[in-house]
Amino acid sequence: MRTMAQLNPSEIKFDEKYGPFINGQLVEATNGYINSINAATGAALSKIGRGGKEDIDLAVKAARAAFQEWSNTTIEKRSALMNKIADTLEANQERLKLIECMDTGRALHEFDLDYELAIYQFRYFASAILNYYEGASRPTQNGYLMTKKEPLGVCAQIIPWNVPMIMTAAKMAPALAAGNTIVLKPAEDACLSVMEFGKLLADILPKGVVNIVPGYGNEAGQALIDHPDINKLTFTGSVGVGRLVGKTAGERILPVTLELGGKSPHIVFPDINIDRAVENATLGYTFFNGESCVLGSRLLIHDDIYDEFVEKLIERAKQVKIGPPTDRSTRLASIINEKQGKRILNYFEIAKNEGAQILYGGNRVTVPGHEHGYFIEPTIIEAENSMRIAQEEIFGPVVTVTRWKDIDAVIKMANAVDYGLAAGIMTENLEKALDTANKLEAGSVWINSYFNFQSGAPFGGYKNSGVGREHNKEALDAYSQSKTIAVAYQLPQVGQFK
Ligand code: NAD
Ligand code: MN
């Protein structure tokens, strides 16, 4: 939904550079800067700080100093401030969407969803915190017992480049609501909207409550997870780095939340309206440029309708408009960078070598004036579920199609991956839909409408897709610790211990 007059990309003014946001302001980076570019054109947008140990240390110190006051702020006040953050995000969304669009290369129209979800996160947790502490104490033999929730302290949060503002909101909102302070490390490939958001927070939150240190993963990221004075680790990104973060948490006995991607099945039953199902399936594998952890990347299609479905899926793929990211009619735009672009193209070679059939797509296309970008056709590949192309997260607009006949077999196939983040089902039969949903190893199951995100709904993964849940009250638990206080009315009688 459009709320303000449309901005033109040329009206966006960036700061000359964005050092780390520490103690309520952008400060000079101690290790220099990294160029921040438009993913589609390669044009320089600005520079971001190349965060290192010194910057992280300053940020953690600021967060630690702010913790005492923030953790003692009343929930009414915290809630009000978080609603103010949501209002501010809402008021600035057109500008931030364009910034994020240019930075990531994703199509501008998609960011309406990103910002709707990001704003929800702040509103949801502003509200959820108000009844979070309701609970009962109970009488004991000579007194009573109560439990309370306390914040953890300084939270280290590391996010990826695909949906910067959704990630920022989903990490910050529950941590702030629960009374923690934050050091966030956004991704080096796309964080300008997050840095601009930091500037907006400076007028809302007390100094030091939120700190943002940009930089590379092996420098700023590593320094953050290794910092001795942090109390919680939260990470979204690849399984490889997720393991490293989890290992660090294990060594240091820190609570950890991990969200690590997926290879989500999208099961098509034969009873559906094929045209509508094709529409839903196409959205499921092309939205977010395919750069989404919840992508519906494995279509499992019933034999009775397989041929017609796949034919229509190909026809639909031809209609997906590839174009400049900032053009609102574009539906598929540029992959984040050359490395990811080449990685996707390489998967097409892997597919061919393992005997899969590329039915449509499989090429990089050129968009005039955007030669730097990796624009990749929606790609449909007929594959066996056991092939690498159907097992590994590609992070591009790529879907495999596989035939099934027997319901038990398709459930087995759907679950036969290391991941378990999301799944889709398309059928008009309620019993089949719910029975299948029950049997899928996935944190979110979307029946007849892919990407059906709702505020307050738990989000997270089974198996290698991660540990913990976000977006709901479980996230408040993940940013809190419980304390039991047992009260006796009197001290024991002398001589009680015989
Ligand atoms: P990544 O895991 O390397 O990066 C994610 C974040 O972690 C970034 O902020 C990065 O700087 C940081 N990081 C990297 N190394 C670190 C370290 N040693 N210590 C601390 N932080 C570190 O992901 P990527 O290289 O950007 O993408 C690679 C693949 O990961 C993608 O192709 C995709 O399959 C997957 N991915 C998943 C998600 C998701 O939402 N789950 C998001 C992005 C990428
Ligand atoms: Mn960029």
JSON list of C-alpha atoms in Angstrom, two decimals, residues 26-191:
[
{"chain": "A", "resi": 26, "resn": "LEU", "atom": "CA", "xyz": [27.40, 7.87, 13.77]},
{"chain": "A", "resi": 27, "resn": "VAL", "atom": "CA", "xyz": [31.08, 7.97, 14.68]},
{"chain": "A", "resi": 28, "resn": "GLU", "atom": "CA", "xyz": [34.30, 7.71, 12.70]},
{"chain": "A", "resi": 29, "resn": "ALA", "atom": "CA", "xyz": [35.28, 4.11, 11.89]},
{"chain": "A", "resi": 30, "resn": "THR", "atom": "CA", "xyz": [38.64, 3.15, 13.36]},
{"chain": "A", "resi": 31, "resn": "ASN", "atom": "CA", "xyz": [39.68, 0.81, 10.51]},
{"chain": "A", "resi": 32, "resn": "GLY", "atom": "CA", "xyz": [38.57, 2.75, 7.45]},
{"chain": "A", "resi": 33, "resn": "TYR", "atom": "CA", "xyz": [35.64, 2.24, 5.12]},
{"chain": "A", "resi": 34, "resn": "ILE", "atom": "CA", "xyz": [34.15, -0.20, 2.60]},
{"chain": "A", "resi": 35, "resn": "ASN", "atom": "CA", "xyz": [32.48, 1.01, -0.61]},
{"chain": "A", "resi": 36, "resn": "SER", "atom": "CA", "xyz": [28.76, 0.49, -0.62]},
{"chain": "A", "resi": 37, "resn": "ILE", "atom": "CA", "xyz": [27.36, 0.01, -4.11]},
{"chain": "A", "resi": 38, "resn": "ASN", "atom": "CA", "xyz": [24.12, -0.22, -6.03]},
{"chain": "A", "resi": 39, "resn": "ALA", "atom": "CA", "xyz": [23.82, -3.97, -6.63]},
{"chain": "A", "resi": 40, "resn": "ALA", "atom": "CA", "xyz": [22.30, -3.54, -10.09]},
{"chain": "A", "resi": 41, "resn": "THR", "atom": "CA", "xyz": [24.40, -0.73, -11.56]},
{"chain": "A", "resi": 42, "resn": "GLY", "atom": "CA", "xyz": [27.60, -0.96, -9.56]},
{"chain": "A", "resi": 43, "resn": "ALA", "atom": "CA", "xyz": [27.39, 2.78, -8.88]},
{"chain": "A", "resi": 44, "resn": "ALA", "atom": "CA", "xyz": [28.86, 3.96, -5.59]},
{"chain": "A", "resi": 45, "resn": "LEU", "atom": "CA", "xyz": [26.10, 4.85, -3.11]},
{"chain": "A", "resi": 46, "resn": "SER", "atom": "CA", "xyz": [28.21, 5.65, -0.06]},
{"chain": "A", "resi": 47, "resn": "LYS", "atom": "CA", "xyz": [30.77, 4.07, 2.26]},
{"chain": "A", "resi": 48, "resn": "ILE", "atom": "CA", "xyz": [30.24, 2.01, 5.40]},
{"chain": "A", "resi": 49, "resn": "GLY", "atom": "CA", "xyz": [32.63, 1.61, 8.28]},
{"chain": "A", "resi": 50, "resn": "ARG", "atom": "CA", "xyz": [34.90, -1.43, 8.17]},
{"chain": "A", "resi": 51, "resn": "GLY", "atom": "CA", "xyz": [34.14, -2.34, 11.74]},
{"chain": "A", "resi": 52, "resn": "GLY", "atom": "CA", "xyz": [36.80, -4.13, 13.76]},
{"chain": "A", "resi": 53, "resn": "LYS", "atom": "CA", "xyz": [37.71, -5.01, 17.32]},
{"chain": "A", "resi": 54, "resn": "GLU", "atom": "CA", "xyz": [37.99, -1.39, 18.49]},
{"chain": "A", "resi": 55, "resn": "ASP", "atom": "CA", "xyz": [34.59, -0.35, 17.11]},
{"chain": "A", "resi": 56, "resn": "ILE", "atom": "CA", "xyz": [32.93, -3.45, 18.55]},
{"chain": "A", "resi": 57, "resn": "ASP", "atom": "CA", "xyz": [34.50, -2.79, 21.92]},
{"chain": "A", "resi": 58, "resn": "LEU", "atom": "CA", "xyz": [33.22, 0.80, 21.95]},
{"chain": "A", "resi": 59, "resn": "ALA", "atom": "CA", "xyz": [29.76, -0.40, 20.93]},
{"chain": "A", "resi": 60, "resn": "VAL", "atom": "CA", "xyz": [29.60, -3.12, 23.59]},
{"chain": "A", "resi": 61, "resn": "LYS", "atom": "CA", "xyz": [30.77, -0.63, 26.23]},
{"chain": "A", "resi": 62, "resn": "ALA", "atom": "CA", "xyz": [28.04, 1.82, 25.18]},
{"chain": "A", "resi": 63, "resn": "ALA", "atom": "CA", "xyz": [25.42, -0.95, 25.29]},
{"chain": "A", "resi": 64, "resn": "ARG", "atom": "CA", "xyz": [26.65, -2.08, 28.71]},
{"chain": "A", "resi": 65, "resn": "ALA", "atom": "CA", "xyz": [26.54, 1.46, 30.10]},
{"chain": "A", "resi": 66, "resn": "ALA", "atom": "CA", "xyz": [22.98, 1.93, 28.82]},
{"chain": "A", "resi": 67, "resn": "PHE", "atom": "CA", "xyz": [21.72, -1.40, 30.16]},
{"chain": "A", "resi": 68, "resn": "GLN", "atom": "CA", "xyz": [21.07, -0.42, 33.77]},
{"chain": "A", "resi": 69, "resn": "GLU", "atom": "CA", "xyz": [18.73, 2.43, 32.89]},
{"chain": "A", "resi": 70, "resn": "TRP", "atom": "CA", "xyz": [17.03, 0.71, 29.96]},
{"chain": "A", "resi": 71, "resn": "SER", "atom": "CA", "xyz": [16.36, -2.50, 31.88]},
{"chain": "A", "resi": 72, "resn": "ASN", "atom": "CA", "xyz": [14.74, -0.43, 34.64]},
{"chain": "A", "resi": 73, "resn": "THR", "atom": "CA", "xyz": [12.57, 1.58, 32.28]},
{"chain": "A", "resi": 74, "resn": "THR", "atom": "CA", "xyz": [8.91, 0.73, 32.84]},
{"chain": "A", "resi": 75, "resn": "ILE", "atom": "CA", "xyz": [7.24, -1.50, 30.31]},
{"chain": "A", "resi": 76, "resn": "GLU", "atom": "CA", "xyz": [4.73, 1.26, 29.56]},
{"chain": "A", "resi": 77, "resn": "LYS", "atom": "CA", "xyz": [7.58, 3.59, 28.61]},
{"chain": "A", "resi": 78, "resn": "ARG", "atom": "CA", "xyz": [9.41, 0.92, 26.60]},
{"chain": "A", "resi": 79, "resn": "SER", "atom": "CA", "xyz": [6.20, 0.04, 24.81]},
{"chain": "A", "resi": 80, "resn": "ALA", "atom": "CA", "xyz": [5.52, 3.69, 23.99]},
{"chain": "A", "resi": 81, "resn": "LEU", "atom": "CA", "xyz": [9.03, 4.16, 22.61]},
{"chain": "A", "resi": 82, "resn": "MET", "atom": "CA", "xyz": [8.70, 1.07, 20.46]},
{"chain": "A", "resi": 83, "resn": "ASN", "atom": "CA", "xyz": [5.44, 2.32, 19.01]},
{"chain": "A", "resi": 84, "resn": "LYS", "atom": "CA", "xyz": [7.27, 5.54, 18.26]},
{"chain": "A", "resi": 85, "resn": "ILE", "atom": "CA", "xyz": [9.92, 3.53, 16.40]},
{"chain": "A", "resi": 86, "resn": "ALA", "atom": "CA", "xyz": [7.14, 1.89, 14.37]},
{"chain": "A", "resi": 87, "resn": "ASP", "atom": "CA", "xyz": [5.61, 5.30, 13.57]},
{"chain": "A", "resi": 88, "resn": "THR", "atom": "CA", "xyz": [8.98, 6.69, 12.55]},
{"chain": "A", "resi": 89, "resn": "LEU", "atom": "CA", "xyz": [9.70, 3.69, 10.33]},
{"chain": "A", "resi": 90, "resn": "GLU", "atom": "CA", "xyz": [6.28, 4.13, 8.77]},
{"chain": "A", "resi": 91, "resn": "ALA", "atom": "CA", "xyz": [6.81, 7.84, 8.14]},
{"chain": "A", "resi": 92, "resn": "ASN", "atom": "CA", "xyz": [10.23, 7.24, 6.56]},
{"chain": "A", "resi": 93, "resn": "GLN", "atom": "CA", "xyz": [9.43, 4.06, 4.68]},
{"chain": "A", "resi": 94, "resn": "GLU", "atom": "CA", "xyz": [9.36, 5.39, 1.11]},
{"chain": "A", "resi": 95, "resn": "ARG", "atom": "CA", "xyz": [12.88, 6.67, 1.41]},
{"chain": "A", "resi": 96, "resn": "LEU", "atom": "CA", "xyz": [14.18, 3.61, 3.24]},
{"chain": "A", "resi": 97, "resn": "LYS", "atom": "CA", "xyz": [12.56, 1.27, 0.70]},
{"chain": "A", "resi": 98, "resn": "LEU", "atom": "CA", "xyz": [14.34, 3.00, -2.16]},
{"chain": "A", "resi": 99, "resn": "ILE", "atom": "CA", "xyz": [17.64, 2.90, -0.32]},
{"chain": "A", "resi": 100, "resn": "GLU", "atom": "CA", "xyz": [17.22, -0.80, 0.37]},
{"chain": "A", "resi": 101, "resn": "CYS", "atom": "CA", "xyz": [16.11, -1.42, -3.22]},
{"chain": "A", "resi": 102, "resn": "MET", "atom": "CA", "xyz": [19.26, 0.18, -4.65]},
{"chain": "A", "resi": 103, "resn": "ASP", "atom": "CA", "xyz": [21.52, -1.41, -2.05]},
{"chain": "A", "resi": 104, "resn": "THR", "atom": "CA", "xyz": [20.21, -4.99, -2.46]},
{"chain": "A", "resi": 105, "resn": "GLY", "atom": "CA", "xyz": [19.15, -4.92, -6.11]},
{"chain": "A", "resi": 106, "resn": "ARG", "atom": "CA", "xyz": [15.71, -6.34, -5.25]},
{"chain": "A", "resi": 107, "resn": "ALA", "atom": "CA", "xyz": [12.56, -5.03, -6.98]},
{"chain": "A", "resi": 108, "resn": "LEU", "atom": "CA", "xyz": [11.12, -1.93, -5.32]},
{"chain": "A", "resi": 109, "resn": "HIS", "atom": "CA", "xyz": [7.53, -3.18, -5.14]},
{"chain": "A", "resi": 110, "resn": "GLU", "atom": "CA", "xyz": [8.59, -6.06, -2.86]},
{"chain": "A", "resi": 111, "resn": "PHE", "atom": "CA", "xyz": [9.64, -3.68, -0.13]},
{"chain": "A", "resi": 112, "resn": "ASP", "atom": "CA", "xyz": [6.02, -2.85, 0.63]},
{"chain": "A", "resi": 113, "resn": "LEU", "atom": "CA", "xyz": [5.88, -6.29, 2.24]},
{"chain": "A", "resi": 114, "resn": "ASP", "atom": "CA", "xyz": [9.29, -5.94, 3.91]},
{"chain": "A", "resi": 115, "resn": "TYR", "atom": "CA", "xyz": [8.32, -2.68, 5.61]},
{"chain": "A", "resi": 116, "resn": "GLU", "atom": "CA", "xyz": [4.86, -3.87, 6.55]},
{"chain": "A", "resi": 117, "resn": "LEU", "atom": "CA", "xyz": [6.47, -6.84, 8.31]},
{"chain": "A", "resi": 118, "resn": "ALA", "atom": "CA", "xyz": [9.21, -4.74, 9.91]},
{"chain": "A", "resi": 119, "resn": "ILE", "atom": "CA", "xyz": [6.71, -2.21, 11.29]},
{"chain": "A", "resi": 120, "resn": "TYR", "atom": "CA", "xyz": [4.56, -5.10, 12.61]},
{"chain": "A", "resi": 121, "resn": "GLN", "atom": "CA", "xyz": [7.53, -6.40, 14.60]},
{"chain": "A", "resi": 122, "resn": "PHE", "atom": "CA", "xyz": [7.84, -3.18, 16.60]},
{"chain": "A", "resi": 123, "resn": "ARG", "atom": "CA", "xyz": [4.09, -2.85, 17.12]},
{"chain": "A", "resi": 124, "resn": "TYR", "atom": "CA", "xyz": [3.67, -6.49, 18.07]},
{"chain": "A", "resi": 125, "resn": "PHE", "atom": "CA", "xyz": [6.41, -6.44, 20.71]},
{"chain": "A", "resi": 126, "resn": "ALA", "atom": "CA", "xyz": [5.33, -3.01, 21.98]},
{"chain": "A", "resi": 127, "resn": "SER", "atom": "CA", "xyz": [2.03, -4.68, 22.75]},
{"chain": "A", "resi": 128, "resn": "ALA", "atom": "CA", "xyz": [3.24, -8.15, 23.78]},
{"chain": "A", "resi": 129, "resn": "ILE", "atom": "CA", "xyz": [5.54, -6.80, 26.46]},
{"chain": "A", "resi": 130, "resn": "LEU", "atom": "CA", "xyz": [2.60, -5.23, 28.31]},
{"chain": "A", "resi": 131, "resn": "ASN", "atom": "CA", "xyz": [1.18, -8.59, 29.37]},
{"chain": "A", "resi": 132, "resn": "TYR", "atom": "CA", "xyz": [4.40, -10.59, 29.29]},
{"chain": "A", "resi": 133, "resn": "TYR", "atom": "CA", "xyz": [4.96, -10.34, 33.03]},
{"chain": "A", "resi": 134, "resn": "GLU", "atom": "CA", "xyz": [1.51, -11.46, 34.10]},
{"chain": "A", "resi": 135, "resn": "GLY", "atom": "CA", "xyz": [1.84, -14.57, 36.18]},
{"chain": "A", "resi": 136, "resn": "ALA", "atom": "CA", "xyz": [1.03, -16.24, 39.46]},
{"chain": "A", "resi": 137, "resn": "SER", "atom": "CA", "xyz": [2.99, -16.58, 42.62]},
{"chain": "A", "resi": 138, "resn": "ARG", "atom": "CA", "xyz": [2.04, -19.45, 44.90]},
{"chain": "A", "resi": 139, "resn": "PRO", "atom": "CA", "xyz": [1.95, -20.04, 48.63]},
{"chain": "A", "resi": 140, "resn": "THR", "atom": "CA", "xyz": [4.49, -22.42, 50.13]},
{"chain": "A", "resi": 141, "resn": "GLN", "atom": "CA", "xyz": [4.51, -24.00, 53.59]},
{"chain": "A", "resi": 142, "resn": "ASN", "atom": "CA", "xyz": [5.96, -20.99, 55.36]},
{"chain": "A", "resi": 143, "resn": "GLY", "atom": "CA", "xyz": [5.83, -18.23, 52.79]},
{"chain": "A", "resi": 144, "resn": "TYR", "atom": "CA", "xyz": [5.42, -17.93, 49.06]},
{"chain": "A", "resi": 145, "resn": "LEU", "atom": "CA", "xyz": [7.19, -18.37, 45.77]},
{"chain": "A", "resi": 146, "resn": "MET", "atom": "CA", "xyz": [7.38, -16.03, 42.84]},
{"chain": "A", "resi": 147, "resn": "THR", "atom": "CA", "xyz": [9.10, -16.01, 39.49]},
{"chain": "A", "resi": 148, "resn": "LYS", "atom": "CA", "xyz": [10.23, -13.05, 37.50]},
{"chain": "A", "resi": 149, "resn": "LYS", "atom": "CA", "xyz": [11.70, -12.37, 34.09]},
{"chain": "A", "resi": 150, "resn": "GLU", "atom": "CA", "xyz": [14.87, -10.37, 33.72]},
{"chain": "A", "resi": 151, "resn": "PRO", "atom": "CA", "xyz": [16.59, -9.16, 30.55]},
{"chain": "A", "resi": 152, "resn": "LEU", "atom": "CA", "xyz": [19.85, -10.87, 29.59]},
{"chain": "A", "resi": 153, "resn": "GLY", "atom": "CA", "xyz": [22.03, -7.78, 29.11]},
{"chain": "A", "resi": 154, "resn": "VAL", "atom": "CA", "xyz": [23.94, -6.86, 25.96]},
{"chain": "A", "resi": 155, "resn": "CYS", "atom": "CA", "xyz": [22.71, -8.79, 22.93]},
{"chain": "A", "resi": 156, "resn": "ALA", "atom": "CA", "xyz": [24.90, -9.43, 19.87]},
{"chain": "A", "resi": 157, "resn": "GLN", "atom": "CA", "xyz": [22.86, -9.68, 16.71]},
{"chain": "A", "resi": 158, "resn": "ILE", "atom": "CA", "xyz": [24.18, -10.55, 13.25]},
{"chain": "A", "resi": 159, "resn": "ILE", "atom": "CA", "xyz": [21.97, -10.28, 10.17]},
{"chain": "A", "resi": 160, "resn": "PRO", "atom": "CA", "xyz": [22.23, -11.02, 6.42]},
{"chain": "A", "resi": 161, "resn": "TRP", "atom": "CA", "xyz": [21.71, -8.81, 3.35]},
{"chain": "A", "resi": 162, "resn": "ASN", "atom": "CA", "xyz": [18.57, -10.22, 1.76]},
{"chain": "A", "resi": 163, "resn": "VAL", "atom": "CA", "xyz": [15.86, -8.47, 3.81]},
{"chain": "A", "resi": 164, "resn": "PRO", "atom": "CA", "xyz": [17.77, -5.92, 5.94]},
{"chain": "A", "resi": 165, "resn": "MET", "atom": "CA", "xyz": [14.85, -4.13, 7.60]},
{"chain": "A", "resi": 166, "resn": "ILE", "atom": "CA", "xyz": [12.80, -7.26, 8.33]},
{"chain": "A", "resi": 167, "resn": "MET", "atom": "CA", "xyz": [15.89, -8.76, 9.96]},
{"chain": "A", "resi": 168, "resn": "THR", "atom": "CA", "xyz": [16.70, -5.60, 11.91]},
{"chain": "A", "resi": 169, "resn": "ALA", "atom": "CA", "xyz": [13.16, -5.32, 13.26]},
{"chain": "A", "resi": 170, "resn": "ALA", "atom": "CA", "xyz": [12.81, -9.02, 14.06]},
{"chain": "A", "resi": 171, "resn": "LYS", "atom": "CA", "xyz": [16.02, -8.94, 16.10]},
{"chain": "A", "resi": 172, "resn": "MET", "atom": "CA", "xyz": [15.72, -5.54, 17.73]},
{"chain": "A", "resi": 173, "resn": "ALA", "atom": "CA", "xyz": [12.05, -5.44, 18.70]},
{"chain": "A", "resi": 174, "resn": "PRO", "atom": "CA", "xyz": [11.89, -8.41, 21.10]},
{"chain": "A", "resi": 175, "resn": "ALA", "atom": "CA", "xyz": [15.33, -7.65, 22.58]},
{"chain": "A", "resi": 176, "resn": "LEU", "atom": "CA", "xyz": [14.38, -4.04, 23.32]},
{"chain": "A", "resi": 177, "resn": "ALA", "atom": "CA", "xyz": [10.94, -4.93, 24.62]},
{"chain": "A", "resi": 178, "resn": "ALA", "atom": "CA", "xyz": [12.46, -7.37, 27.10]},
{"chain": "A", "resi": 179, "resn": "GLY", "atom": "CA", "xyz": [14.82, -4.65, 28.41]},
{"chain": "A", "resi": 180, "resn": "ASN", "atom": "CA", "xyz": [18.09, -5.56, 26.70]},
{"chain": "A", "resi": 181, "resn": "THR", "atom": "CA", "xyz": [20.58, -3.35, 24.91]},
{"chain": "A", "resi": 182, "resn": "ILE", "atom": "CA", "xyz": [21.96, -4.21, 21.50]},
{"chain": "A", "resi": 183, "resn": "VAL", "atom": "CA", "xyz": [24.99, -4.34, 19.27]},
{"chain": "A", "resi": 184, "resn": "LEU", "atom": "CA", "xyz": [23.84, -5.22, 15.75]},
{"chain": "A", "resi": 185, "resn": "LYS", "atom": "CA", "xyz": [26.20, -6.18, 12.93]},
{"chain": "A", "resi": 186, "resn": "PRO", "atom": "CA", "xyz": [24.39, -5.79, 9.60]},
{"chain": "A", "resi": 187, "resn": "ALA", "atom": "CA", "xyz": [25.68, -7.39, 6.39]},
{"chain": "A", "resi": 188, "resn": "GLU", "atom": "CA", "xyz": [28.51, -5.76, 4.47]},
{"chain": "A", "resi": 189, "resn": "ASP", "atom": "CA", "xyz": [26.63, -6.16, 1.16]},
{"chain": "A", "resi": 190, "resn": "ALA", "atom": "CA", "xyz": [23.51, -4.18, 2.11]},
{"chain": "A", "resi": 191, "resn": "CYS", "atom": "CA", "xyz": [23.17, -2.11, 5.26]}
]
